[in-house]
mmCIF file of C-alpha atoms and ligand atoms in Angstrom:
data_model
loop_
_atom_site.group_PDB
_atom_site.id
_atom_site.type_symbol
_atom_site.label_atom_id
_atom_site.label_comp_id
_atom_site.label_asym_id
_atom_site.label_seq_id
_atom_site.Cartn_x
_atom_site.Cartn_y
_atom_site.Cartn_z
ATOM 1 C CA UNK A 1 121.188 124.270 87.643
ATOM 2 C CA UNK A 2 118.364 125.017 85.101
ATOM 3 C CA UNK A 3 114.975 124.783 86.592
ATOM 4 C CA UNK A 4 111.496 126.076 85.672
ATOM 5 C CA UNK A 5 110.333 129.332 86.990
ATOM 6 C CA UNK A 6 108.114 132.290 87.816
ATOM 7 C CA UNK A 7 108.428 135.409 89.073
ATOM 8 C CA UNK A 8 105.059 135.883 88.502
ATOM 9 C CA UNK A 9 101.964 134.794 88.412
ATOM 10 C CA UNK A 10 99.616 133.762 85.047
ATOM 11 C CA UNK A 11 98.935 131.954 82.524
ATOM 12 C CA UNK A 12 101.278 129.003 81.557
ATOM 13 C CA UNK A 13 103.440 131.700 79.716
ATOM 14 C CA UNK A 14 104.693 133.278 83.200
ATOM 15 C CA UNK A 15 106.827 129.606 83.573
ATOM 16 C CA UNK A 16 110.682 129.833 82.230
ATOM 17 C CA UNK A 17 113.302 127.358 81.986
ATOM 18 C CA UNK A 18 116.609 129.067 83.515
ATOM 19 C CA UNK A 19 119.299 128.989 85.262
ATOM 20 C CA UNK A 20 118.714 128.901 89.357
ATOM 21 C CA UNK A 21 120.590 128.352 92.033
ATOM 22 C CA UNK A 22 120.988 125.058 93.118
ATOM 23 C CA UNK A 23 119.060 123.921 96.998
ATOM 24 C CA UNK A 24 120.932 123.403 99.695
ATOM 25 C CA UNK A 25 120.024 120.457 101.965
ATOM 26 C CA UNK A 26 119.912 121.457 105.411
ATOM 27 C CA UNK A 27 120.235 118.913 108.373
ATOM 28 C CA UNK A 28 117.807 116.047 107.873
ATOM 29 C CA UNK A 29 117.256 116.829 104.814
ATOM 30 C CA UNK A 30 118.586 115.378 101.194
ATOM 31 C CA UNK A 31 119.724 116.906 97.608
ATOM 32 C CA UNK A 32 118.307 115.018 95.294
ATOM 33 C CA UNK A 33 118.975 114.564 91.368
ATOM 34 C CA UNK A 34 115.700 114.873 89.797
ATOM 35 C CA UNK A 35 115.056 112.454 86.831
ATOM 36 C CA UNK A 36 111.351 112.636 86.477
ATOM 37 C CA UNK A 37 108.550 115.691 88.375
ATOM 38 C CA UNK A 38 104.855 114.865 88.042
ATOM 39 C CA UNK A 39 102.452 117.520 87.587
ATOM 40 C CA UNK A 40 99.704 118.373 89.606
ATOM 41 C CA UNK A 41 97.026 120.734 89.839
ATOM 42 C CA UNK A 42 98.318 122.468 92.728
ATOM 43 C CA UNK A 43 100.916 123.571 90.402
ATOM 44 C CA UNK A 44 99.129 125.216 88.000
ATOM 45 C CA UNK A 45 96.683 126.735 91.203
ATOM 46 C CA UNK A 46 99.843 128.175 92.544
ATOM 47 C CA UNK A 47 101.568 129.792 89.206
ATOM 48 C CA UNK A 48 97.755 131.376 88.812
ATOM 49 C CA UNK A 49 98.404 132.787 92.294
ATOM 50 C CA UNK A 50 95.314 131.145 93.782
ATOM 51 C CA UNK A 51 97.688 130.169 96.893
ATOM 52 C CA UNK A 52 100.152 131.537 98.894
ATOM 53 C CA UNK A 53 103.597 131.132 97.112
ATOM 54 C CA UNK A 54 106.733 133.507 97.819
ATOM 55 C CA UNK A 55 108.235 134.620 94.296
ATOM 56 C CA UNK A 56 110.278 133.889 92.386
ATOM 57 C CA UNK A 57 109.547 129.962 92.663
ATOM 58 C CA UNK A 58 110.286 126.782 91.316
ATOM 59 C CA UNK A 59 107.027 125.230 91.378
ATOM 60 C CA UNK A 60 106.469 121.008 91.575
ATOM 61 C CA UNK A 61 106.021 118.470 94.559
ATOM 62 C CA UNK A 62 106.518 115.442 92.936
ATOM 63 C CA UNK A 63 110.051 114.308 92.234
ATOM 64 C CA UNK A 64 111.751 110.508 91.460
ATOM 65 C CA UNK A 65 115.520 110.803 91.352
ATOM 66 C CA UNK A 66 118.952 109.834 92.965
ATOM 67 C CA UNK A 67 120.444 111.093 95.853
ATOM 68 C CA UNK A 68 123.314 113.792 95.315
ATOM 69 C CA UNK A 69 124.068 114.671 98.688
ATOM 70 C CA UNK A 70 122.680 113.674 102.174
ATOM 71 C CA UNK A 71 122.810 115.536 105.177
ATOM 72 C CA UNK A 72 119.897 113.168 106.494
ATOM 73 C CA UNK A 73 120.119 109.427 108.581
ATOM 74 C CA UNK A 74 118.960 106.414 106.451
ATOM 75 C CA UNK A 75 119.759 107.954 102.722
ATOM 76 C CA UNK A 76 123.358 108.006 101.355
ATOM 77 C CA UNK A 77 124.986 109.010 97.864
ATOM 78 C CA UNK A 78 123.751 107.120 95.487
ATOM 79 C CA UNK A 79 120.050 105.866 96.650
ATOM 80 C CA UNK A 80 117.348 106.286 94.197
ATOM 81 C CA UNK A 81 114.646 107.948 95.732
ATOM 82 C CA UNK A 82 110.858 109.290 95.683
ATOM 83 C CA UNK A 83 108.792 112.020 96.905
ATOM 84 C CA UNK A 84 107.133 115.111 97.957
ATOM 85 C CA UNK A 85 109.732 118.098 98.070
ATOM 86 C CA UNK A 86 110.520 121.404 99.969
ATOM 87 C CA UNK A 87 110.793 124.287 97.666
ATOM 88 C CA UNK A 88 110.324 122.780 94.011
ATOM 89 C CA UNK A 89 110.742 119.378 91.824
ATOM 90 C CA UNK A 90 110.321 121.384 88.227
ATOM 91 C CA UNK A 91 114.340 121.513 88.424
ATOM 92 C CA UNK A 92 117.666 119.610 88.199
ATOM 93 C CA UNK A 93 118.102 119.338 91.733
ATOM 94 C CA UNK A 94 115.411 119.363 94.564
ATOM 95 C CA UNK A 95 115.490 119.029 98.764
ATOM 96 C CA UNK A 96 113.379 117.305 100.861
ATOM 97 C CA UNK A 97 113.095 115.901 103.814
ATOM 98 C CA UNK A 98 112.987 112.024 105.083
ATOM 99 C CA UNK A 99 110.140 112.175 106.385
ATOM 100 C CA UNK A 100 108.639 112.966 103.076
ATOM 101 C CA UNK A 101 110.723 110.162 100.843
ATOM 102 C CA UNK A 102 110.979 106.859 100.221
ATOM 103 C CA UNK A 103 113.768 105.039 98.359
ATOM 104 C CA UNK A 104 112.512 103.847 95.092
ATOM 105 C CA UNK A 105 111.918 100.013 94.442
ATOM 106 C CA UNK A 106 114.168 98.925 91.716
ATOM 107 C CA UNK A 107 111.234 97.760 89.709
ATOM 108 C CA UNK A 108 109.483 100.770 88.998
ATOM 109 C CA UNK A 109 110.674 103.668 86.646
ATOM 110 C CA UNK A 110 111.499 107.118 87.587
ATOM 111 C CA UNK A 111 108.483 108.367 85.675
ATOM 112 C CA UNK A 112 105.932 105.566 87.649
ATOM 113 C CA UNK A 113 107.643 106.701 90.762
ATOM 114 C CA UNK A 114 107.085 110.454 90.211
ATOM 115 C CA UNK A 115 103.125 110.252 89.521
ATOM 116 C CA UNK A 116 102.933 108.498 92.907
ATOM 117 C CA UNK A 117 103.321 111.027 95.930
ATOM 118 C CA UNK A 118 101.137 113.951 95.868
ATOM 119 C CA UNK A 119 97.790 111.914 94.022
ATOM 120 C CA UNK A 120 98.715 108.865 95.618
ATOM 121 C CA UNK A 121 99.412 109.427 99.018
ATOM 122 C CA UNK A 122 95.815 112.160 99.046
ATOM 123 C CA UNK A 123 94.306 108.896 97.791
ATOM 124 C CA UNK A 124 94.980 106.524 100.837
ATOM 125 C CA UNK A 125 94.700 109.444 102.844
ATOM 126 C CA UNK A 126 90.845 109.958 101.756
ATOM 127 C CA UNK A 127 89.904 106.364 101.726
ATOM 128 C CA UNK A 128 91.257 104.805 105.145
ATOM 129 C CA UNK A 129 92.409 107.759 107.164
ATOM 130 C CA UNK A 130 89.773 109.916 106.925
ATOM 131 C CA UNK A 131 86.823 107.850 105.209
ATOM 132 C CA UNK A 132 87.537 104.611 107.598
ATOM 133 C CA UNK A 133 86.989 102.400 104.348
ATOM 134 C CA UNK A 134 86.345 98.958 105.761
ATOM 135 C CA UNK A 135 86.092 95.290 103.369
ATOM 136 C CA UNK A 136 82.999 95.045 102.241
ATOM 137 C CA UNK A 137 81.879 98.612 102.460
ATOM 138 C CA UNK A 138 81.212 100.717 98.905
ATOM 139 C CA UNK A 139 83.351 103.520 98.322
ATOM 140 C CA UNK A 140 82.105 106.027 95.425
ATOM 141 C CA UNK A 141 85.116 107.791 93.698
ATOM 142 C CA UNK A 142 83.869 111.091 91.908
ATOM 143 C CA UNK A 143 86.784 111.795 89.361
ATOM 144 C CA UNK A 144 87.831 108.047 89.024
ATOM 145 C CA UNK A 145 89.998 108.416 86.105
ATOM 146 C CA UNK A 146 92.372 111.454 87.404
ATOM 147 C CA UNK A 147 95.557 111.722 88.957
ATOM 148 C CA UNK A 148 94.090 111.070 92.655
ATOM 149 C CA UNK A 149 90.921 108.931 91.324
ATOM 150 C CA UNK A 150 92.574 106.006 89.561
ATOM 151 C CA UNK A 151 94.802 105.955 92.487
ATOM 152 C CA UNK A 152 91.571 105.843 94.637
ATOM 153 C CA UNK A 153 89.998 103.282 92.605
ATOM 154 C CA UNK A 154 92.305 100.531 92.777
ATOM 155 C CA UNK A 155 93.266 101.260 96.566
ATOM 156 C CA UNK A 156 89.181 100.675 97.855
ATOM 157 C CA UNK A 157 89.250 97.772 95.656
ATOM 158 C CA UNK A 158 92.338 95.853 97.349
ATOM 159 C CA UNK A 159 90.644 96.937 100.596
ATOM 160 C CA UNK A 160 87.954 94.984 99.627
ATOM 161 C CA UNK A 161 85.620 97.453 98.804
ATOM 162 C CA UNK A 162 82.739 97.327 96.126
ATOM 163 C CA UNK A 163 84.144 100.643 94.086
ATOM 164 C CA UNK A 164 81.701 103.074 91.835
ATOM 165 C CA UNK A 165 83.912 105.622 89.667
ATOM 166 C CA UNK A 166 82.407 108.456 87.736
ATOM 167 C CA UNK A 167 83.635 109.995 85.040
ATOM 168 C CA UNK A 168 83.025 111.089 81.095
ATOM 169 C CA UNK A 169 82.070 108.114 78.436
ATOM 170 C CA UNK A 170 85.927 108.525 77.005
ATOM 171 C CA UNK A 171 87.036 106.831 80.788
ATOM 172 C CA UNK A 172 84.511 104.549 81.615
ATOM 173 C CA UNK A 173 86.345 101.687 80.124
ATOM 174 C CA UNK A 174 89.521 102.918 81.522
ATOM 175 C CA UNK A 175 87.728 103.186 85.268
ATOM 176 C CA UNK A 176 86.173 99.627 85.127
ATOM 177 C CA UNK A 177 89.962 98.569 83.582
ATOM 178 C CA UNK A 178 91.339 99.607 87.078
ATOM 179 C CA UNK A 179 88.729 97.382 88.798
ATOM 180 C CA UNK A 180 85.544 99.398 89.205
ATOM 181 C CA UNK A 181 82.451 97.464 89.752
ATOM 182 C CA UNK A 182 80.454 100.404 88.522
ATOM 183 C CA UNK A 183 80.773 103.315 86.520
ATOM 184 C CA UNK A 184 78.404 106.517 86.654
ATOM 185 C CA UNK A 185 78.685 108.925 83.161
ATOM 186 C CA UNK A 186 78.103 112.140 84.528
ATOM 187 C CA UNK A 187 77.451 113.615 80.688
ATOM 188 C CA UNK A 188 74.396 111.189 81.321
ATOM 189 C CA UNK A 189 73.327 110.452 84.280
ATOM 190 C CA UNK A 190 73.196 112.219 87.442
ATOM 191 C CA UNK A 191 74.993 110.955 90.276
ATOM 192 C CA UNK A 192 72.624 111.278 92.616
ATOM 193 C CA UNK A 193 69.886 109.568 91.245
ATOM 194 C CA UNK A 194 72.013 106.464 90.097
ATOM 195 C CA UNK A 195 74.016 105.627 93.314
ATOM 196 C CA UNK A 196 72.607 105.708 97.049
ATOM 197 C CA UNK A 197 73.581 103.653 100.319
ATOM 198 C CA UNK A 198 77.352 104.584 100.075
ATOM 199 C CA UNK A 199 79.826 104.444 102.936
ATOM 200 C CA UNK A 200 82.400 106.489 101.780
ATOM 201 C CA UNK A 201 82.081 109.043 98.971
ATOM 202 C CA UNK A 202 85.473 110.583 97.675
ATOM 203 C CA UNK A 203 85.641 114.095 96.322
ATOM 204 C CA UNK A 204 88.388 114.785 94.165
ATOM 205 C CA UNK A 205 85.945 116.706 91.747
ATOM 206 C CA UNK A 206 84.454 120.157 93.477
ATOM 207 C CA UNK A 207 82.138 122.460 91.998
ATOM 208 C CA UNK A 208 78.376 121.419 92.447
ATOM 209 C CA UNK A 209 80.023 117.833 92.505
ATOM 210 C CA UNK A 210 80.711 117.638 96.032
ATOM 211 C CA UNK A 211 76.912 118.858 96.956
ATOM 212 C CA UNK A 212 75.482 116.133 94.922
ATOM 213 C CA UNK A 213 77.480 113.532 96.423
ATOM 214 C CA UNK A 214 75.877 114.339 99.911
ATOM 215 C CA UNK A 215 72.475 112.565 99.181
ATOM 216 C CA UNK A 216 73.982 109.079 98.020
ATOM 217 C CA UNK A 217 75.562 108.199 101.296
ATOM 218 C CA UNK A 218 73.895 106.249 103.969
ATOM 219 C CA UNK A 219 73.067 106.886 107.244
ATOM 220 C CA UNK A 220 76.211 107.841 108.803
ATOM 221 C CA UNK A 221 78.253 107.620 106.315
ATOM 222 C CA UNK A 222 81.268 110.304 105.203
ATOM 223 C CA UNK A 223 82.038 112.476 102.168
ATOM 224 C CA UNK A 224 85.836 113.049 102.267
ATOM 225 C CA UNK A 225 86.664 116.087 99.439
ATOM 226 C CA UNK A 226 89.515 117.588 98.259
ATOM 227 C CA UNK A 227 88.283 120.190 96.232
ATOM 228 C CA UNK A 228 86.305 122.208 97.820
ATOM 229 C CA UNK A 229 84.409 123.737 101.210
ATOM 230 C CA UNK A 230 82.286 120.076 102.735
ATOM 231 C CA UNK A 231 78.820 120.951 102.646
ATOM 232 C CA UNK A 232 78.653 120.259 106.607
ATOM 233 C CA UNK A 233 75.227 121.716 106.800
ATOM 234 C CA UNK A 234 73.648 119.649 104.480
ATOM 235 C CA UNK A 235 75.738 116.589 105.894
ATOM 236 C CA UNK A 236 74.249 117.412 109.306
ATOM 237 C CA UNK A 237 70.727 117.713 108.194
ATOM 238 C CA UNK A 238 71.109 114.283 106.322
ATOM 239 C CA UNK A 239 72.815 112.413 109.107
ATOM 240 C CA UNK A 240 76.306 111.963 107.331
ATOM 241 C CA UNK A 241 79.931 113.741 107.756
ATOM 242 C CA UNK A 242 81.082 115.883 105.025
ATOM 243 C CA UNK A 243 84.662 116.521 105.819
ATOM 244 C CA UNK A 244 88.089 118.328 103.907
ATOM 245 C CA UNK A 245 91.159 116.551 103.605
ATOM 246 C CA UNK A 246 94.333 118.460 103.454
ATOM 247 C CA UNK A 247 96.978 115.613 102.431
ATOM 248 C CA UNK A 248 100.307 115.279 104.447
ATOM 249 C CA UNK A 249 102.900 113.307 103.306
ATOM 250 C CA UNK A 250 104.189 110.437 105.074
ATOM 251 C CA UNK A 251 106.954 108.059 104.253
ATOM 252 C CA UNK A 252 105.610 104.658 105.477
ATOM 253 C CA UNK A 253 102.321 105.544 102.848
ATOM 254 C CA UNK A 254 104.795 106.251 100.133
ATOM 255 C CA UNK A 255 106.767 102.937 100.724
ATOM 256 C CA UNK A 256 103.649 100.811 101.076
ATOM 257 C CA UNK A 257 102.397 102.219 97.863
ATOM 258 C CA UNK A 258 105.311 101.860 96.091
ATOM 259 C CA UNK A 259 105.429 98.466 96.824
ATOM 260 C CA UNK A 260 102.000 97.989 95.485
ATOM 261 C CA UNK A 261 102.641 99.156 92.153
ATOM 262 C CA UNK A 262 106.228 97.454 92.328
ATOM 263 C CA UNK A 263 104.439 94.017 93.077
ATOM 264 C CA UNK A 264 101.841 94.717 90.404
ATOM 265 C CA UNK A 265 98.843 95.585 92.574
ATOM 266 C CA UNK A 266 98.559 99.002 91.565
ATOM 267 C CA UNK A 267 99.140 100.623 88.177
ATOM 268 C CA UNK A 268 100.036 104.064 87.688
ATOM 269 C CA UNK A 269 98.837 105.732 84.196
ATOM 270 C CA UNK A 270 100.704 108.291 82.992
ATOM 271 C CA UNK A 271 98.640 109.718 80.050
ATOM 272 C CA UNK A 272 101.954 111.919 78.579
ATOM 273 C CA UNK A 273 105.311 112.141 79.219
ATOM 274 C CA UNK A 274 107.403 115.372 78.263
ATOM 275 C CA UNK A 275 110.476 117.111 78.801
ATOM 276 C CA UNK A 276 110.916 119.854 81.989
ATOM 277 C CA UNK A 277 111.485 122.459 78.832
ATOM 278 C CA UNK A 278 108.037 121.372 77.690
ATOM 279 C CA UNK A 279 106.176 122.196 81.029
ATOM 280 C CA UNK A 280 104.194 124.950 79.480
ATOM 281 C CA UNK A 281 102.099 122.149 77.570
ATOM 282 C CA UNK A 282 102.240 120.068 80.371
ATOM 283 C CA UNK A 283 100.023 122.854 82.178
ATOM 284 C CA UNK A 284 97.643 123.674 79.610
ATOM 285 C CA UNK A 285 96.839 119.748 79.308
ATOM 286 C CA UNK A 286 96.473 119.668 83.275
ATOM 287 C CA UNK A 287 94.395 122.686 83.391
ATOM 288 C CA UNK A 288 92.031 121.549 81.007
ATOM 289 C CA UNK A 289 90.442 119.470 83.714
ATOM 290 C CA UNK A 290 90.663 116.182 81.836
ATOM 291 C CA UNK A 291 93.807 114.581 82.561
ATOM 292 C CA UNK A 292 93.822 110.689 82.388
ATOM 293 C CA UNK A 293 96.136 109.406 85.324
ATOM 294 C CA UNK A 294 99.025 111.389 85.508
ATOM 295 C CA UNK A 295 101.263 113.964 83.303
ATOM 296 C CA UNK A 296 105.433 113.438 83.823
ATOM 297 C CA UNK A 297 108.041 115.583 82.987
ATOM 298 C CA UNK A 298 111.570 114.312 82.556
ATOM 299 C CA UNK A 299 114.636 116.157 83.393
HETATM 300 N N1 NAP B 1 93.332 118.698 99.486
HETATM 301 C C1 NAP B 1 94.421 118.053 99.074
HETATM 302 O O1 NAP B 1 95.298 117.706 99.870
HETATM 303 C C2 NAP B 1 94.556 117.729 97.623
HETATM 304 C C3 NAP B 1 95.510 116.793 97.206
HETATM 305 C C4 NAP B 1 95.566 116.449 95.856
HETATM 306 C C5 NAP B 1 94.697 117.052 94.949
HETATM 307 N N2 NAP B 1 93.819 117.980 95.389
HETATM 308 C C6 NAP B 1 92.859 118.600 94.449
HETATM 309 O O2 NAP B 1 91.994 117.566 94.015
HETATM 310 C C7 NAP B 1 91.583 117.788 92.684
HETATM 311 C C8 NAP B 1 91.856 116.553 91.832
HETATM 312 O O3 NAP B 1 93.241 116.362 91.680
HETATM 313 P P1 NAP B 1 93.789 115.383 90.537
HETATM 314 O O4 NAP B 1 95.258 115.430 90.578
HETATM 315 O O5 NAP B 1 93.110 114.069 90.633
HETATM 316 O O6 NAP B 1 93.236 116.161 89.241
HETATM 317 P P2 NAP B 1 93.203 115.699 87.707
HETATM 318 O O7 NAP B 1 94.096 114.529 87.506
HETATM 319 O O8 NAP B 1 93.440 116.903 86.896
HETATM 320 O O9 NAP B 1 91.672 115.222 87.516
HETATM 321 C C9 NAP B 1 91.189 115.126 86.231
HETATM 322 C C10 NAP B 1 90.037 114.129 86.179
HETATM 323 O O10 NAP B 1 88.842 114.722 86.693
HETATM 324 C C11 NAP B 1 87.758 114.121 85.980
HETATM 325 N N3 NAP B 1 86.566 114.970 86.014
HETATM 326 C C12 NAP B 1 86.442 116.254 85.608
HETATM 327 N N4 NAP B 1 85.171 116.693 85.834
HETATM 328 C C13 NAP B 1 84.495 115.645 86.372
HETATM 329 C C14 NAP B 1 83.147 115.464 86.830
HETATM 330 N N5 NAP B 1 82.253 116.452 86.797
HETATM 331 N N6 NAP B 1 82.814 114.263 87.360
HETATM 332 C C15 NAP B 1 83.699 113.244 87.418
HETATM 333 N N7 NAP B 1 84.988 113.353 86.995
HETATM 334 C C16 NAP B 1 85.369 114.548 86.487
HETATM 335 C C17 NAP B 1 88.262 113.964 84.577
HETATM 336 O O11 NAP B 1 87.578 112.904 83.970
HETATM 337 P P3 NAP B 1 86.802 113.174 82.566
HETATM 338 O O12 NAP B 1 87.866 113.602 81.595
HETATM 339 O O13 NAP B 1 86.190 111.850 82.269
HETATM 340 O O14 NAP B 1 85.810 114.288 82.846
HETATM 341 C C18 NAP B 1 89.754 113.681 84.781
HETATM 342 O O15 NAP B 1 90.075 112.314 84.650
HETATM 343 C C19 NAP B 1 92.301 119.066 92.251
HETATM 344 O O16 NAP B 1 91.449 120.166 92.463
HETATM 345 C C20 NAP B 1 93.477 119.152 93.193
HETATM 346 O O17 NAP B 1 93.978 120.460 93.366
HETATM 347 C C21 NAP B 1 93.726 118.340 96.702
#
């Protein structure tokens, strides 16, 4: 199969598109046909070598595509699926397992269905696992118009949430677009002196973001990141959580979201759409920090 690859780590130049061996499924798990990957910054962490990844290695966790060959209950020839893979989606062919797929509503592209796991499923994750997001509470989202945020956004909001997003001028329209009640510039204003009494504050940001997120909760209330070490000593002294989320894919969340954005509930941006051989671009854009939604590849 041809797939994208590195046998070492760097700079976007250290990915080629070659020939690979093609997966094999072992038991419970499925060989899928991959028609669309999505790109996230864990990709681009990994082929920098900032995590642990065995070389050489197809890198990519979000795949949409059809099933080639099962070896799993509950998915057969033929099924048009969705996910979070084992090994890596940047290729022809990809395995996972069932616990970490759902079959694809007919309704929604492969492209919409491959910006969904990873961003979407951290999302949900942040806001009702971890952050207990309740109707009627306000949820700040720090990063509102990335991959993860605009997911975030439009999830508190169907909880019922009162949602504040913050972001650069060029997304505020975007942000409030997705249903927003508020929107905090950070080129000009600082988020801690605009915002205060939040339940749930959602980190997909890092850097001296996360810190300044700590003040603007209320009493008791939690700072869920994902970018970075929670500030649990300054959370203590202020009488709030500060707590990391590590995002593990489940199934039923990937079904239940799907549905949303099948049913028109949820919307997912995709902000550029290019071919697996142009995956080098698709890095650089991810990398620069300022993606709007999502970036696809198609295979
Ligand atoms: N722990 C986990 O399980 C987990 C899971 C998923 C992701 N992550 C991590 O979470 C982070 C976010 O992921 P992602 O996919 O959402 O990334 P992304 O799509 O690349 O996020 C880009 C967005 O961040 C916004 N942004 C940049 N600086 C900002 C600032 N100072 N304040 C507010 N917004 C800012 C940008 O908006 P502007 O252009 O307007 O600045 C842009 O829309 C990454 O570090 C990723 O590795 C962790």
């Amino acid at each position: 199969m041809q797939a994208v690859l590195i046998h070492e780590t760097g700079s976007p130049d250290v990915l080629h598109y070659e020939e690979a061996d093609r997966p094999e499924p072992g038991d419970g798990q499925v060989l899928i046909r991959v028609h669309a990957a999505s790109v996230n910054p864990t990709d681009w962490k990994a082929r920098r070598g900032l995590s642990e990844t065995p070389l050489p290695a197809v890198l990519g966790k979000d795949i949409s595509g059809t099933v080639e060959l099962s070896r799993a209950d509950g998915f057969a020839e033929g099924d048009d699926v969705f996910g979070y893979v084992v090994g890596g989606g940047y290729a022809e062919f990809a395995i996972a397992s069932t616990d970490t797929i759902a079959k694809k509503p007919a309704g929604l592209s492969h492209e919409q269905a491959a910006a969904i796991p990873l961003a979407g499923m951290t999302a949900w994750q942040a806001l009702f696992d971890r952050g207990g997001l309740e109707r009627g509470q306000t949820a700040l989202i720090a990063g509102a118009a990335g991959g993860v945020g605009h997911f975030a956004v439009q999830f508190a909001k169907l909880a019922g949430g009162r949602v504040i997003g913050t972001g650069s001028s060029r997304n505020r329209d975007f942000v409030l677009g997705l249903g927003a009640d508020e929107y905090v510039d950070y080129t000009e204003q600082d988020v801690g002196q605009a915002v205060s009494a939040v339940d749930v504050a959602f980190d997909t940001v890092g850097g001296d973001t996360t810190q300044s997120l700590v003040p603007i909760l209320r009493d008791g209330g939690i700072l869920v990141t994902i970018a970075n070490a929670p500030p649990e000593e300054a959370a203590r002294a202020r009488g709030v959580r500060a707590e990391l989320l590590v995002m593990g894919p489940s199934s039923e969340q990937l079904a239940r979201i799907a549905e949303l954005v099948a049913g028109g509930e949820v919307r997912v941006e995709i902000s550029q759409v290019l071919p697996l051989t142009e995956v080098q671009q698709a890095h650089q854009l991810s990398e620069s920090g300022h993606t709007r939604g999502k970036i696809v590849l198609t295979v």
